mmCIF file of C-alpha atoms in Angstrom:
data_model
loop_
_atom_site.group_PDB
_atom_site.id
_atom_site.type_symbol
_atom_site.label_atom_id
_atom_site.label_comp_id
_atom_site.label_asym_id
_atom_site.label_seq_id
_atom_site.Cartn_x
_atom_site.Cartn_y
_atom_site.Cartn_z
ATOM 1 C CA MET A 1 6.560 -42.076 -13.842
ATOM 2 C CA ASN A 2 6.410 -43.939 -10.544
ATOM 3 C CA TYR A 3 4.150 -41.710 -8.452
ATOM 4 C CA THR A 4 1.885 -43.480 -5.993
ATOM 5 C CA LEU A 5 -1.757 -43.042 -5.053
ATOM 6 C CA HIS A 6 -0.624 -41.867 -1.617
ATOM 7 C CA GLN A 7 1.545 -39.134 -3.155
ATOM 8 C CA LEU A 8 -1.398 -37.932 -5.222
ATOM 9 C CA GLN A 9 -3.660 -37.902 -2.159
ATOM 10 C CA VAL A 10 -1.119 -35.877 -0.191
ATOM 11 C CA PHE A 11 -0.563 -33.423 -3.039
ATOM 12 C CA LEU A 12 -4.301 -32.955 -3.559
ATOM 13 C CA LYS A 13 -4.738 -32.120 0.121
ATOM 14 C CA ILE A 14 -1.868 -29.616 -0.087
ATOM 15 C CA THR A 15 -3.560 -27.865 -3.010
ATOM 16 C CA GLN A 16 -6.851 -27.760 -1.107
ATOM 17 C CA THR A 17 -5.359 -26.362 2.116
ATOM 18 C CA LYS A 18 -2.558 -24.262 0.562
ATOM 19 C CA SER A 19 -0.409 -25.411 3.460
ATOM 20 C CA ILE A 20 1.826 -28.355 4.317
ATOM 21 C CA THR A 21 0.982 -27.916 7.991
ATOM 22 C CA LYS A 22 -2.784 -27.961 7.402
ATOM 23 C CA ALA A 23 -2.488 -30.863 4.964
ATOM 24 C CA ALA A 24 -0.561 -32.836 7.580
ATOM 25 C CA GLU A 25 -3.254 -32.132 10.169
ATOM 26 C CA ALA A 26 -6.060 -33.144 7.799
ATOM 27 C CA LEU A 27 -4.282 -36.374 6.817
ATOM 28 C CA HIS A 28 -3.118 -37.163 10.374
ATOM 29 C CA LEU A 29 0.499 -37.188 9.221
ATOM 30 C CA THR A 30 3.589 -35.329 10.399
ATOM 31 C CA GLN A 31 4.777 -32.268 8.480
ATOM 32 C CA PRO A 32 8.059 -33.997 7.480
ATOM 33 C CA ALA A 33 6.084 -36.952 6.103
ATOM 34 C CA VAL A 34 3.960 -34.642 3.947
ATOM 35 C CA SER A 35 7.026 -32.710 2.779
ATOM 36 C CA ILE A 36 8.762 -35.949 1.753
ATOM 37 C CA GLN A 37 5.733 -37.107 -0.242
ATOM 38 C CA LEU A 38 5.564 -33.733 -1.987
ATOM 39 C CA LYS A 39 9.292 -33.867 -2.785
ATOM 40 C CA ASN A 40 9.034 -37.432 -4.132
ATOM 41 C CA LEU A 41 6.162 -36.438 -6.378
ATOM 42 C CA GLN A 42 7.915 -33.267 -7.536
ATOM 43 C CA ASN A 43 11.051 -35.245 -8.447
ATOM 44 C CA GLN A 44 9.065 -36.972 -11.197
ATOM 45 C CA PHE A 45 8.289 -33.716 -13.009
ATOM 46 C CA GLU A 46 10.606 -31.179 -14.571
ATOM 47 C CA ILE A 47 8.053 -28.403 -14.078
ATOM 48 C CA PRO A 48 7.468 -27.121 -10.510
ATOM 49 C CA LEU A 49 4.223 -28.115 -8.824
ATOM 50 C CA THR A 50 4.529 -25.502 -6.081
ATOM 51 C CA GLU A 51 6.489 -22.395 -5.260
ATOM 52 C CA VAL A 52 7.143 -20.484 -2.050
ATOM 53 C CA VAL A 53 6.971 -16.683 -2.086
ATOM 54 C CA GLY A 54 7.958 -15.197 1.234
ATOM 55 C CA ARG A 55 6.628 -17.854 3.575
ATOM 56 C CA GLN A 56 3.485 -18.585 1.583
ATOM 57 C CA LEU A 57 3.041 -21.776 -0.441
ATOM 58 C CA TYR A 58 1.502 -21.343 -3.907
ATOM 59 C CA ILE A 59 0.367 -23.960 -6.412
ATOM 60 C CA THR A 60 1.671 -23.361 -9.933
ATOM 61 C CA GLU A 61 -0.605 -23.570 -12.971
ATOM 62 C CA PHE A 62 1.022 -26.906 -13.807
ATOM 63 C CA GLY A 63 0.462 -28.029 -10.219
ATOM 64 C CA LYS A 64 -3.232 -27.147 -10.495
ATOM 65 C CA GLU A 65 -3.510 -29.326 -13.611
ATOM 66 C CA ILE A 66 -1.818 -32.227 -11.819
ATOM 67 C CA ALA A 67 -4.105 -31.726 -8.805
ATOM 68 C CA LEU A 68 -7.172 -31.917 -11.043
ATOM 69 C CA ALA A 69 -5.895 -35.133 -12.620
ATOM 70 C CA ALA A 70 -5.063 -36.503 -9.153
ATOM 71 C CA GLU A 71 -8.600 -35.788 -7.951
ATOM 72 C CA ASN A 72 -10.063 -37.636 -10.932
ATOM 73 C CA ILE A 73 -7.774 -40.616 -10.316
ATOM 74 C CA ILE A 74 -8.616 -40.741 -6.610
ATOM 75 C CA ASN A 75 -12.351 -40.509 -7.330
ATOM 76 C CA GLU A 76 -12.093 -43.416 -9.757
ATOM 77 C CA VAL A 77 -10.293 -45.488 -7.103
ATOM 78 C CA TYR A 78 -13.090 -44.650 -4.641
ATOM 79 C CA LYS A 79 -15.659 -45.791 -7.210
ATOM 80 C CA ILE A 80 -13.884 -49.126 -7.568
ATOM 81 C CA ASN A 81 -13.909 -49.583 -3.792
ATOM 82 C CA TYR A 82 -17.565 -48.568 -3.521
ATOM 83 C CA LYS A 83 -18.651 -50.877 -6.352
ATOM 84 C CA THR A 84 -16.799 -53.767 -4.717
ATOM 85 C CA SER A 85 -18.633 -53.146 -1.444
ATOM 86 C CA ALA A 86 -21.978 -52.735 -3.203
ATOM 87 C CA PHE A 87 -21.469 -56.033 -5.036
ATOM 88 C CA ARG A 88 -21.051 -57.665 -1.621
ATOM 89 C CA GLY A 89 -24.285 -56.033 -0.425
ATOM 90 C CA VAL A 90 -22.490 -53.614 1.894
ATOM 91 C CA LEU A 91 -23.530 -49.938 2.090
ATOM 92 C CA SER A 92 -20.558 -47.876 0.971
ATOM 93 C CA GLY A 93 -19.618 -44.472 -0.366
ATOM 94 C CA LYS A 94 -18.462 -41.157 1.004
ATOM 95 C CA LEU A 95 -20.616 -39.051 3.318
ATOM 96 C CA LYS A 96 -19.553 -35.383 3.244
ATOM 97 C CA ILE A 97 -20.829 -32.947 5.851
ATOM 98 C CA ALA A 98 -19.911 -29.303 6.515
ATOM 99 C CA VAL A 99 -20.460 -28.133 10.079
ATOM 100 C CA VAL A 100 -20.353 -24.636 11.589
ATOM 101 C CA SER A 101 -17.753 -24.433 14.344
ATOM 102 C CA THR A 102 -20.063 -24.723 17.357
ATOM 103 C CA GLY A 103 -21.794 -27.638 15.647
ATOM 104 C CA LYS A 104 -18.817 -29.806 16.581
ATOM 105 C CA TYR A 105 -20.550 -30.262 19.931
ATOM 106 C CA VAL A 106 -23.617 -31.649 18.151
ATOM 107 C CA MET A 107 -22.809 -33.496 14.933
ATOM 108 C CA PRO A 108 -20.613 -36.360 16.226
ATOM 109 C CA TYR A 109 -23.451 -37.659 18.398
ATOM 110 C CA PHE A 110 -25.690 -37.914 15.332
ATOM 111 C CA LEU A 111 -23.009 -39.762 13.344
ATOM 112 C CA THR A 112 -21.410 -42.363 15.624
ATOM 113 C CA ASP A 113 -24.078 -45.064 15.505
ATOM 114 C CA PHE A 114 -24.458 -44.708 11.733
ATOM 115 C CA THR A 115 -20.749 -44.954 10.965
ATOM 116 C CA ASN A 116 -20.290 -47.843 13.412
ATOM 117 C CA ALA A 117 -23.072 -49.753 11.644
ATOM 118 C CA ASN A 118 -21.730 -48.941 8.162
ATOM 119 C CA ARG A 119 -17.957 -49.372 8.280
ATOM 120 C CA SER A 120 -17.576 -49.103 4.509
ATOM 121 C CA VAL A 121 -18.993 -45.574 4.455
ATOM 122 C CA GLU A 122 -16.225 -42.973 4.529
ATOM 123 C CA LEU A 123 -17.028 -39.864 6.553
ATOM 124 C CA GLU A 124 -15.601 -36.475 5.650
ATOM 125 C CA MET A 125 -16.665 -33.764 8.103
ATOM 126 C CA ASP A 126 -15.375 -30.219 7.633
ATOM 127 C CA VAL A 127 -15.759 -27.938 10.656
ATOM 128 C CA THR A 128 -15.480 -24.323 9.540
ATOM 129 C CA ASN A 129 -17.133 -20.919 9.791
ATOM 130 C CA LYS A 130 -20.641 -20.162 8.560
ATOM 131 C CA ALA A 131 -19.482 -18.660 5.258
ATOM 132 C CA GLY A 132 -17.384 -21.739 4.486
ATOM 133 C CA VAL A 133 -20.284 -24.058 5.267
ATOM 134 C CA ILE A 134 -22.736 -22.165 3.055
ATOM 135 C CA ASN A 135 -20.232 -21.951 0.192
ATOM 136 C CA ALA A 136 -19.601 -25.695 0.363
ATOM 137 C CA LEU A 137 -23.355 -26.300 0.216
ATOM 138 C CA LYS A 138 -23.935 -23.855 -2.644
ATOM 139 C CA ASN A 139 -21.106 -25.392 -4.652
ATOM 140 C CA ASN A 140 -22.545 -28.877 -4.087
ATOM 141 C CA GLU A 141 -19.296 -29.963 -2.406
ATOM 142 C CA VAL A 142 -21.072 -31.682 0.501
ATOM 143 C CA ASP A 143 -24.118 -33.876 1.032
ATOM 144 C CA PHE A 144 -25.309 -32.061 4.143
ATOM 145 C CA ALA A 145 -24.548 -29.011 6.262
ATOM 146 C CA LEU A 146 -25.262 -28.393 9.930
ATOM 147 C CA VAL A 147 -26.280 -24.820 10.773
ATOM 148 C CA SER A 148 -28.011 -22.958 13.592
ATOM 149 C CA THR A 149 -29.622 -20.359 11.305
ATOM 150 C CA LEU A 150 -31.026 -21.199 7.889
ATOM 151 C CA PRO A 151 -29.350 -19.488 4.918
ATOM 152 C CA SER A 152 -31.317 -17.172 2.641
ATOM 153 C CA GLY A 153 -31.248 -17.051 -1.138
ATOM 154 C CA ILE A 154 -30.636 -20.771 -1.584
ATOM 155 C CA GLY A 155 -33.137 -23.592 -2.050
ATOM 156 C CA ILE A 156 -32.762 -26.158 0.701
ATOM 157 C CA GLU A 157 -34.489 -29.018 2.441
ATOM 158 C CA SER A 158 -34.001 -29.516 6.149
ATOM 159 C CA GLU A 159 -34.298 -31.749 9.193
ATOM 160 C CA VAL A 160 -34.249 -30.167 12.655
ATOM 161 C CA LEU A 161 -31.966 -32.090 15.012
ATOM 162 C CA LEU A 162 -31.825 -30.143 18.248
ATOM 163 C CA THR A 163 -32.858 -26.922 20.000
ATOM 164 C CA ASN A 164 -30.123 -24.283 20.210
ATOM 165 C CA LYS A 165 -30.224 -21.901 23.200
ATOM 166 C CA LEU A 166 -27.997 -18.858 23.677
ATOM 167 C CA PHE A 167 -27.555 -17.356 27.157
ATOM 168 C CA LEU A 168 -25.699 -14.453 28.700
ATOM 169 C CA VAL A 169 -22.740 -16.016 30.506
ATOM 170 C CA ALA A 170 -20.087 -14.718 32.870
ATOM 171 C CA SER A 171 -17.211 -15.782 35.074
ATOM 172 C CA LYS A 172 -18.100 -17.525 38.326
ATOM 173 C CA ASN A 173 -16.632 -14.503 40.118
ATOM 174 C CA ILE A 174 -19.173 -12.044 38.737
ATOM 175 C CA THR A 175 -22.044 -11.466 41.119
ATOM 176 C CA SER A 176 -25.464 -11.711 39.539
ATOM 177 C CA SER A 177 -28.405 -9.871 41.015
ATOM 178 C CA ASP A 178 -32.052 -9.310 40.308
ATOM 179 C CA LYS A 179 -31.237 -7.082 37.337
ATOM 180 C CA LYS A 180 -33.394 -8.026 34.371
ATOM 181 C CA ASN A 181 -31.907 -5.732 31.736
ATOM 182 C CA ILE A 182 -28.713 -6.884 30.047
ATOM 183 C CA GLY A 183 -27.667 -3.258 29.681
ATOM 184 C CA ASP A 184 -27.272 -2.969 33.459
ATOM 185 C CA TYR A 185 -24.615 -5.688 33.427
ATOM 186 C CA LEU A 186 -22.802 -4.156 30.483
ATOM 187 C CA LEU A 187 -22.260 -0.934 32.401
ATOM 188 C CA ASN A 188 -19.538 -2.674 34.395
ATOM 189 C CA ALA A 189 -18.277 -5.424 32.084
ATOM 190 C CA PRO A 190 -17.386 -5.463 28.353
ATOM 191 C CA LEU A 191 -19.204 -7.673 25.877
ATOM 192 C CA ILE A 192 -17.226 -10.261 23.918
ATOM 193 C CA TYR A 193 -18.330 -10.924 20.325
ATOM 194 C CA ARG A 194 -17.764 -13.696 17.813
ATOM 195 C CA GLU A 195 -16.368 -12.668 14.422
ATOM 196 C CA GLU A 196 -18.602 -10.842 11.965
ATOM 197 C CA GLY A 197 -20.816 -13.179 9.944
ATOM 198 C CA SER A 198 -21.004 -15.995 12.506
ATOM 199 C CA ALA A 199 -24.488 -17.205 13.451
ATOM 200 C CA THR A 200 -23.857 -16.408 17.122
ATOM 201 C CA ARG A 201 -22.761 -12.856 16.251
ATOM 202 C CA ILE A 202 -25.868 -12.334 14.097
ATOM 203 C CA ALA A 203 -28.144 -13.661 16.861
ATOM 204 C CA MET A 204 -26.512 -11.313 19.385
ATOM 205 C CA GLU A 205 -26.842 -8.265 17.116
ATOM 206 C CA ASN A 206 -30.501 -9.043 16.362
ATOM 207 C CA TYR A 207 -31.193 -9.421 20.079
ATOM 208 C CA PHE A 208 -29.675 -6.045 20.970
ATOM 209 C CA GLN A 209 -31.487 -4.358 18.105
ATOM 210 C CA LYS A 210 -34.851 -5.732 19.289
ATOM 211 C CA GLN A 211 -34.094 -4.645 22.862
ATOM 212 C CA GLY A 212 -33.130 -1.168 21.678
ATOM 213 C CA ILE A 213 -29.721 -1.454 23.349
ATOM 214 C CA GLN A 214 -26.653 0.229 21.881
ATOM 215 C CA VAL A 215 -23.547 -1.847 22.583
ATOM 216 C CA ASN A 216 -19.974 -0.852 21.881
ATOM 217 C CA MET A 217 -17.971 -3.931 20.973
ATOM 218 C CA LYS A 218 -14.967 -4.265 23.242
ATOM 219 C CA LEU A 219 -13.478 -7.571 22.153
ATOM 220 C CA GLN A 220 -13.886 -9.870 19.143
ATOM 221 C CA LEU A 221 -12.717 -13.491 19.098
ATOM 222 C CA THR A 222 -12.970 -16.046 16.325
ATOM 223 C CA SER A 223 -14.065 -19.177 18.189
ATOM 224 C CA ASN A 224 -16.371 -20.204 20.998
ATOM 225 C CA GLU A 225 -13.451 -21.920 22.737
ATOM 226 C CA ALA A 226 -11.546 -18.626 22.843
ATOM 227 C CA ILE A 227 -14.618 -16.802 24.138
ATOM 228 C CA LYS A 228 -15.114 -19.408 26.870
ATOM 229 C CA GLN A 229 -11.572 -18.894 28.106
ATOM 230 C CA ALA A 230 -12.005 -15.125 28.016
ATOM 231 C CA VAL A 231 -15.276 -15.301 29.954
ATOM 232 C CA MET A 232 -13.845 -17.703 32.549
ATOM 233 C CA SER A 233 -10.888 -15.383 33.109
ATOM 234 C CA GLY A 234 -13.249 -12.496 33.836
ATOM 235 C CA LEU A 235 -12.338 -10.566 30.695
ATOM 236 C CA GLY A 236 -15.985 -9.879 29.917
ATOM 237 C CA LEU A 237 -19.479 -11.220 29.299
ATOM 238 C CA SER A 238 -20.821 -12.922 26.198
ATOM 239 C CA ILE A 239 -23.940 -14.486 24.741
ATOM 240 C CA MET A 240 -23.033 -18.085 23.952
ATOM 241 C CA PRO A 241 -24.693 -21.305 22.755
ATOM 242 C CA LEU A 242 -25.531 -23.597 25.649
ATOM 243 C CA ILE A 243 -24.391 -26.671 23.723
ATOM 244 C CA GLY A 244 -20.701 -25.902 24.225
ATOM 245 C CA LEU A 245 -20.915 -25.048 27.922
ATOM 246 C CA LYS A 246 -21.934 -28.328 29.565
ATOM 247 C CA ASN A 247 -18.631 -29.041 31.326
ATOM 248 C CA GLU A 248 -18.076 -25.428 32.368
ATOM 249 C CA LEU A 249 -21.566 -25.171 33.858
ATOM 250 C CA GLU A 250 -21.155 -28.469 35.707
ATOM 251 C CA ASN A 251 -17.826 -27.475 37.240
ATOM 252 C CA GLU A 252 -19.149 -23.932 37.841
ATOM 253 C CA SER A 253 -16.339 -22.139 36.025
ATOM 254 C CA ILE A 254 -18.992 -20.289 33.999
ATOM 255 C CA LYS A 255 -22.483 -19.290 35.048
ATOM 256 C CA ILE A 256 -25.616 -18.164 33.258
ATOM 257 C CA ILE A 257 -26.874 -14.658 34.038
ATOM 258 C CA PRO A 258 -30.690 -14.514 33.810
ATOM 259 C CA VAL A 259 -31.887 -11.430 31.930
ATOM 260 C CA LYS A 260 -34.971 -10.308 30.061
ATOM 261 C CA ASN A 261 -35.801 -12.058 26.768
ATOM 262 C CA LEU A 262 -32.981 -14.595 26.990
ATOM 263 C CA PRO A 263 -32.251 -17.285 25.993
ATOM 264 C CA ILE A 264 -32.300 -16.757 22.257
ATOM 265 C CA VAL A 265 -33.730 -19.969 20.803
ATOM 266 C CA THR A 266 -32.939 -21.343 17.348
ATOM 267 C CA ASN A 267 -32.428 -24.874 16.031
ATOM 268 C CA TRP A 268 -29.497 -27.006 15.003
ATOM 269 C CA THR A 269 -30.653 -28.063 11.549
ATOM 270 C CA LEU A 270 -29.280 -30.491 8.978
ATOM 271 C CA ILE A 271 -29.775 -29.000 5.503
ATOM 272 C CA TRP A 272 -29.133 -30.088 1.927
ATOM 273 C CA LEU A 273 -29.731 -28.612 -1.522
ATOM 274 C CA LYS A 274 -33.307 -28.808 -2.716
ATOM 275 C CA GLY A 275 -33.637 -31.367 -5.487
ATOM 276 C CA LYS A 276 -30.202 -32.861 -4.805
ATOM 277 C CA ARG A 277 -29.872 -36.505 -5.828
ATOM 278 C CA LEU A 278 -28.501 -38.050 -2.675
ATOM 279 C CA SER A 279 -25.978 -40.863 -2.953
ATOM 280 C CA PRO A 280 -26.944 -44.221 -1.401
ATOM 281 C CA ALA A 281 -24.789 -43.403 1.635
ATOM 282 C CA ALA A 282 -26.299 -39.925 2.049
ATOM 283 C CA ASN A 283 -29.834 -41.236 1.574
ATOM 284 C CA ALA A 284 -29.243 -43.979 4.130
ATOM 285 C CA TYR A 285 -27.911 -41.412 6.587
ATOM 286 C CA LEU A 286 -30.951 -39.178 6.126
ATOM 287 C CA GLN A 287 -33.232 -42.129 6.831
ATOM 288 C CA PHE A 288 -31.143 -42.941 9.908
ATOM 289 C CA ILE A 289 -31.542 -39.366 11.204
ATOM 290 C CA GLN A 290 -35.278 -39.323 10.614
ATOM 291 C CA ILE A 291 -35.703 -42.564 12.556
ATOM 292 C CA ARG A 292 -33.134 -42.114 15.324
ATOM 293 C CA LYS A 293 -32.884 -38.378 16.055
ATOM 294 C CA GLU A 294 -35.384 -38.370 18.938
ATOM 295 C CA SER A 295 -33.687 -41.251 20.758
ATOM 296 C CA LEU A 296 -30.259 -39.666 20.180
ATOM 297 C CA LYS A 297 -31.490 -36.358 21.599
ATOM 298 C CA GLU A 298 -32.803 -38.102 24.669
ATOM 299 C CA THR A 299 -29.590 -40.078 25.165
ATOM 300 C CA HIS A 300 -27.067 -37.288 24.671
ATOM 301 C CA PHE A 301 -28.834 -33.947 25.075
ATOM 302 C CA SER A 302 -31.581 -34.339 27.666
ATOM 303 C CA TRP A 303 -29.551 -32.047 29.976
ATOM 304 C CA ILE A 304 -30.429 -29.059 27.778
ATOM 305 C CA ALA A 305 -34.014 -29.077 29.031
ATOM 306 C CA SER A 306 -32.868 -28.132 32.544
ATOM 307 C CA TYR A 307 -31.693 -24.695 31.361
#
């Protein structure tokens, strides 16, 4: 057997993503490079690691066993690296954070200074939907999660990072008036929703329920970026988090429509499992957040207060 650590890392990522394309993206490699590493690893075993049915890649039972062994090997290598750094008095380890999709506009600004000051800490940030974030937290797969609404039915501790505001937004070409009821606007323009289960979707539905407004969903999109493009094109209106609209508001390609009882206000909150024993890297990061969050808000997000 002459398999390499790199081959094991590539194969493990393939088993996690169930896709050569997604594995390549996660590892910042080309698809041919990932395919070659998979082929080189497979050539050392008589039993298939993967199989393709239709166009879907599946991991065989043998492949799952090899992936588990690969993960254990890789973790042991990480431990060696971390212990070496610790012996030199350098903070090290892996910091794992799951972030809801819109949180990508928030989290990097609360990470940059920490990672720059602690080069031996490896950051793994997974940006996914709300369900994926909560599952990762429940399964203890991450140190922290960034959410805009707190999950129920799970014991957590939390640190509020930033105010989250959601406004009714429209294309620059839509004329706003002195109408105060959102229902008046929806008579002439469809409402665009996020996918079911997203925090933004839940906030929208709660808002309409409290206002006693019946809304027929006209269009559903699975990302804020897609909704922004749809709104800018004049396809409809939407209620969106302010945090992802800074550039569009500045260049006036999107505008906020003032209506009764908006914005919806929640918080971007860093959460972790209650009672979790934080690693040295995770504990250091929490201390960093508690000390620096106010100055980081002022530096990067002071513009929010003007809306």
